[in-house]
């Protein structure tokens, strides 16, 4: 018998999240394939986790055995619509088979329609820089929902519009590798418009659908709370990255410190808030960083950091993210659409997982309407510009052999899913170093 436990409400969804280009392999008709060929990434995606080759079956078996009752995956636009005037019915059928595969394992699917990748032809038409994308995305959405609605009623229109725009139009890590703030916001405005028309198209086809988008929410703290310049930089960073898209959805105006774009059709177009939370940043004013608009983001000394130092173990930021979400979207259900950490040796992941589940439990106990949690990720997968240098999987993959190796965190997460909660025994077994923090004597 566990000596102490933190339980979740009955029916809570516990799952993992993946995305098409990161796991499927062999995607050669999208902007990321081109980006990889041009040498912008640490490695090429290649076979990725070989899901298109059929390994989704063994990975879904793993998820089911590990007690997961939900899985979030994305469909690849460039496969389904290889050219503007052609649908690939065979590709759609494969996705139907995959979703049936989830249902057969008692796993509820959530489908994301756009997760960072665009068909090459879309880029040639101007991509997300022009509002011509809006009816194109709506047509694609309609096609997908007609084909998959038998198996899925939980939809995520666009993954992280804020990260897509920032990485592709400011920081140059993602295609098209531009650095232009005005374009960054124009892209987000077009994404808000496309999200809104997809929201309506889905509801027209499936009235019972629940539709939302997933925001990358990264809380920032000023390096010195007494410094007005650090405060200012923190507010600019926070308001530039986290809040423009949510403001479009709650008020119909995409607001940023640099301006506003009106998107009235986006107001109220979500049935849940999709939260992707990884880490907190500390922000300071720095004259040596004009290219970063005079701000510098870093982790303070002593922070519990992962392999690559990209994410830190800061569960208080997760709690804070829920608090922010409840204030921004009162009464709206919240689904954690991603949360995880890069950690090839599973050194930090067990405590990251336990502490984040604990922070979520605290939030649930305020009666904040949190309905589910998708850990990123089920298996190692292609980490965008960072290639295979970062490993987020509960199961590791040797990409030469495609061999899977279970990390200890997979057992911890299985125990959480099966218990519908976290117990002191689990913490004692998998991450005793945080026992005192979670279960103070
Ligand atoms: C993205 C995922 C990515 C993860 C870890 C998220 O922002 O949605 O595609 O793998 O971060 O880097």
PDB file of N, CA and C and ligand atoms in Angstrom, residues 18-19 22 72 115-116 159-160 163 174 216 276 278 310-311 338 340 342 376-377 381-384 386 390 392, ligand 1:
ATOM      1  N   UNK A  18       3.248  12.930 -30.145  1.00  0.00           N
ATOM      2  CA  UNK A  18       4.264  12.799 -31.208  1.00  0.00           C
ATOM      3  C   UNK A  18       3.843  13.717 -32.358  1.00  0.00           C
ATOM      4  N   UNK A  19       4.695  13.859 -33.372  1.00  0.00           N
ATOM      5  CA  UNK A  19       4.243  14.569 -34.580  1.00  0.00           C
ATOM      6  C   UNK A  19       4.782  13.859 -35.814  1.00  0.00           C
ATOM      7  N   UNK A  22       8.386  14.023 -37.147  1.00  0.00           N
ATOM      8  CA  UNK A  22       9.363  13.598 -36.142  1.00  0.00           C
ATOM      9  C   UNK A  22       9.421  12.080 -35.968  1.00  0.00           C
ATOM     10  N   UNK A  72      -1.586  11.693 -28.690  1.00  0.00           N
ATOM     11  CA  UNK A  72      -1.700  12.820 -29.617  1.00  0.00           C
ATOM     12  C   UNK A  72      -0.698  12.624 -30.746  1.00  0.00           C
ATOM     13  N   UNK A 115       1.698  20.450 -37.549  1.00  0.00           N
ATOM     14  CA  UNK A 115       2.764  20.466 -36.534  1.00  0.00           C
ATOM     15  C   UNK A 115       4.074  20.825 -37.254  1.00  0.00           C
ATOM     16  N   UNK A 116       4.275  22.090 -37.488  1.00  0.00           N
ATOM     17  CA  UNK A 116       5.502  22.704 -38.024  1.00  0.00           C
ATOM     18  C   UNK A 116       5.782  22.463 -39.512  1.00  0.00           C
ATOM     19  N   UNK A 159      -0.139  23.324 -34.055  1.00  0.00           N
ATOM     20  CA  UNK A 159       0.783  23.210 -32.930  1.00  0.00           C
ATOM     21  C   UNK A 159       1.668  24.445 -32.838  1.00  0.00           C
ATOM     22  N   UNK A 160       1.677  25.070 -31.698  1.00  0.00           N
ATOM     23  CA  UNK A 160       2.601  26.152 -31.377  1.00  0.00           C
ATOM     24  C   UNK A 160       2.769  27.189 -32.485  1.00  0.00           C
ATOM     25  N   UNK A 163       5.729  29.321 -31.669  1.00  0.00           N
ATOM     26  CA  UNK A 163       7.077  28.790 -31.883  1.00  0.00           C
ATOM     27  C   UNK A 163       7.367  28.695 -33.387  1.00  0.00           C
ATOM     28  N   UNK A 174      14.127  27.446 -37.943  1.00  0.00           N
ATOM     29  CA  UNK A 174      13.177  26.691 -38.760  1.00  0.00           C
ATOM     30  C   UNK A 174      13.094  27.340 -40.138  1.00  0.00           C
ATOM     31  N   UNK A 216       2.904  27.089 -27.174  1.00  0.00           N
ATOM     32  CA  UNK A 216       4.150  26.900 -26.421  1.00  0.00           C
ATOM     33  C   UNK A 216       4.202  28.020 -25.389  1.00  0.00           C
ATOM     34  N   UNK A 276       1.473  23.550 -24.060  1.00  0.00           N
ATOM     35  CA  UNK A 276       2.777  22.885 -24.169  1.00  0.00           C
ATOM     36  C   UNK A 276       3.717  23.610 -23.222  1.00  0.00           C
ATOM     37  N   UNK A 278       7.446  23.386 -21.143  1.00  0.00           N
ATOM     38  CA  UNK A 278       8.727  22.698 -20.943  1.00  0.00           C
ATOM     39  C   UNK A 278       9.538  23.310 -19.808  1.00  0.00           C
ATOM     40  N   UNK A 310      18.734  23.082 -22.801  1.00  0.00           N
ATOM     41  CA  UNK A 310      17.665  23.818 -23.471  1.00  0.00           C
ATOM     42  C   UNK A 310      16.477  24.002 -22.522  1.00  0.00           C
ATOM     43  N   UNK A 311      16.274  22.999 -21.681  1.00  0.00           N
ATOM     44  CA  UNK A 311      15.168  23.046 -20.730  1.00  0.00           C
ATOM     45  C   UNK A 311      15.670  22.798 -19.319  1.00  0.00           C
ATOM     46  N   UNK A 338       1.712  18.959 -24.370  1.00  0.00           N
ATOM     47  CA  UNK A 338       3.118  18.516 -24.345  1.00  0.00           C
ATOM     48  C   UNK A 338       3.777  18.932 -23.037  1.00  0.00           C
ATOM     49  N   UNK A 340       7.831  17.693 -21.263  1.00  0.00           N
ATOM     50  CA  UNK A 340       8.884  16.674 -21.240  1.00  0.00           C
ATOM     51  C   UNK A 340      10.256  17.317 -21.237  1.00  0.00           C
ATOM     52  N   UNK A 342      14.632  16.824 -22.611  1.00  0.00           N
ATOM     53  CA  UNK A 342      15.662  16.094 -23.373  1.00  0.00           C
ATOM     54  C   UNK A 342      16.631  15.460 -22.384  1.00  0.00           C
ATOM     55  N   UNK A 376       5.680  14.470 -23.673  1.00  0.00           N
ATOM     56  CA  UNK A 376       6.506  14.486 -24.889  1.00  0.00           C
ATOM     57  C   UNK A 376       7.809  13.805 -24.541  1.00  0.00           C
ATOM     58  N   UNK A 377       8.028  12.541 -24.981  1.00  0.00           N
ATOM     59  CA  UNK A 377       7.316  11.875 -26.041  1.00  0.00           C
ATOM     60  C   UNK A 377       7.328  10.376 -25.764  1.00  0.00           C
ATOM     61  N   UNK A 381      12.504  10.895 -31.030  1.00  0.00           N
ATOM     62  CA  UNK A 381      12.132  11.260 -32.399  1.00  0.00           C
ATOM     63  C   UNK A 381      12.972  12.429 -32.885  1.00  0.00           C
ATOM     64  N   UNK A 382      12.805  12.765 -34.157  1.00  0.00           N
ATOM     65  CA  UNK A 382      13.660  13.756 -34.812  1.00  0.00           C
ATOM     66  C   UNK A 382      13.386  15.153 -34.249  1.00  0.00           C
ATOM     67  N   UNK A 383      14.412  15.709 -33.608  1.00  0.00           N
ATOM     68  CA  UNK A 383      14.242  16.980 -32.887  1.00  0.00           C
ATOM     69  C   UNK A 383      14.575  18.210 -33.741  1.00  0.00           C
ATOM     70  N   UNK A 384      13.943  18.332 -34.893  1.00  0.00           N
ATOM     71  CA  UNK A 384      14.042  19.538 -35.715  1.00  0.00           C
ATOM     72  C   UNK A 384      15.493  19.931 -35.996  1.00  0.00           C
ATOM     73  N   UNK A 386      17.844  20.361 -34.199  1.00  0.00           N
ATOM     74  CA  UNK A 386      18.789  19.673 -33.307  1.00  0.00           C
ATOM     75  C   UNK A 386      18.957  18.201 -33.660  1.00  0.00           C
ATOM     76  N   UNK A 390      19.031  15.432 -29.315  1.00  0.00           N
ATOM     77  CA  UNK A 390      18.208  15.517 -28.105  1.00  0.00           C
ATOM     78  C   UNK A 390      17.190  14.382 -28.085  1.00  0.00           C
ATOM     79  N   UNK A 392      13.910  12.853 -26.245  1.00  0.00           N
ATOM     80  CA  UNK A 392      12.773  13.132 -25.359  1.00  0.00           C
ATOM     81  C   UNK A 392      11.943  11.894 -25.041  1.00  0.00           C
TER      82      UNK A 392
HETATM   83  C1  LIG B   1       7.459  20.921 -30.183  1.00  0.00           C
HETATM   84  C2  LIG B   1       7.902  19.512 -30.461  1.00  0.00           C
HETATM   85  C3  LIG B   1       9.360  19.339 -29.999  1.00  0.00           C
HETATM   86  C4  LIG B   1       9.445  19.657 -28.531  1.00  0.00           C
HETATM   87  C5  LIG B   1      10.805  19.442 -27.898  1.00  0.00           C
HETATM   88  C6  LIG B   1       7.884  21.439 -28.836  1.00  0.00           C
HETATM   89  O1  LIG B   1       7.997  22.811 -28.869  1.00  0.00           O
HETATM   90  O2  LIG B   1       6.079  21.013 -30.366  1.00  0.00           O
HETATM   91  O3  LIG B   1       7.775  19.232 -31.816  1.00  0.00           O
HETATM   92  O4  LIG B   1       9.858  18.079 -30.275  1.00  0.00           O
HETATM   93  O5  LIG B   1       9.116  21.010 -28.355  1.00  0.00           O
HETATM   94  O6  LIG B   1      11.784  20.248 -28.465  1.00  0.00           O
END
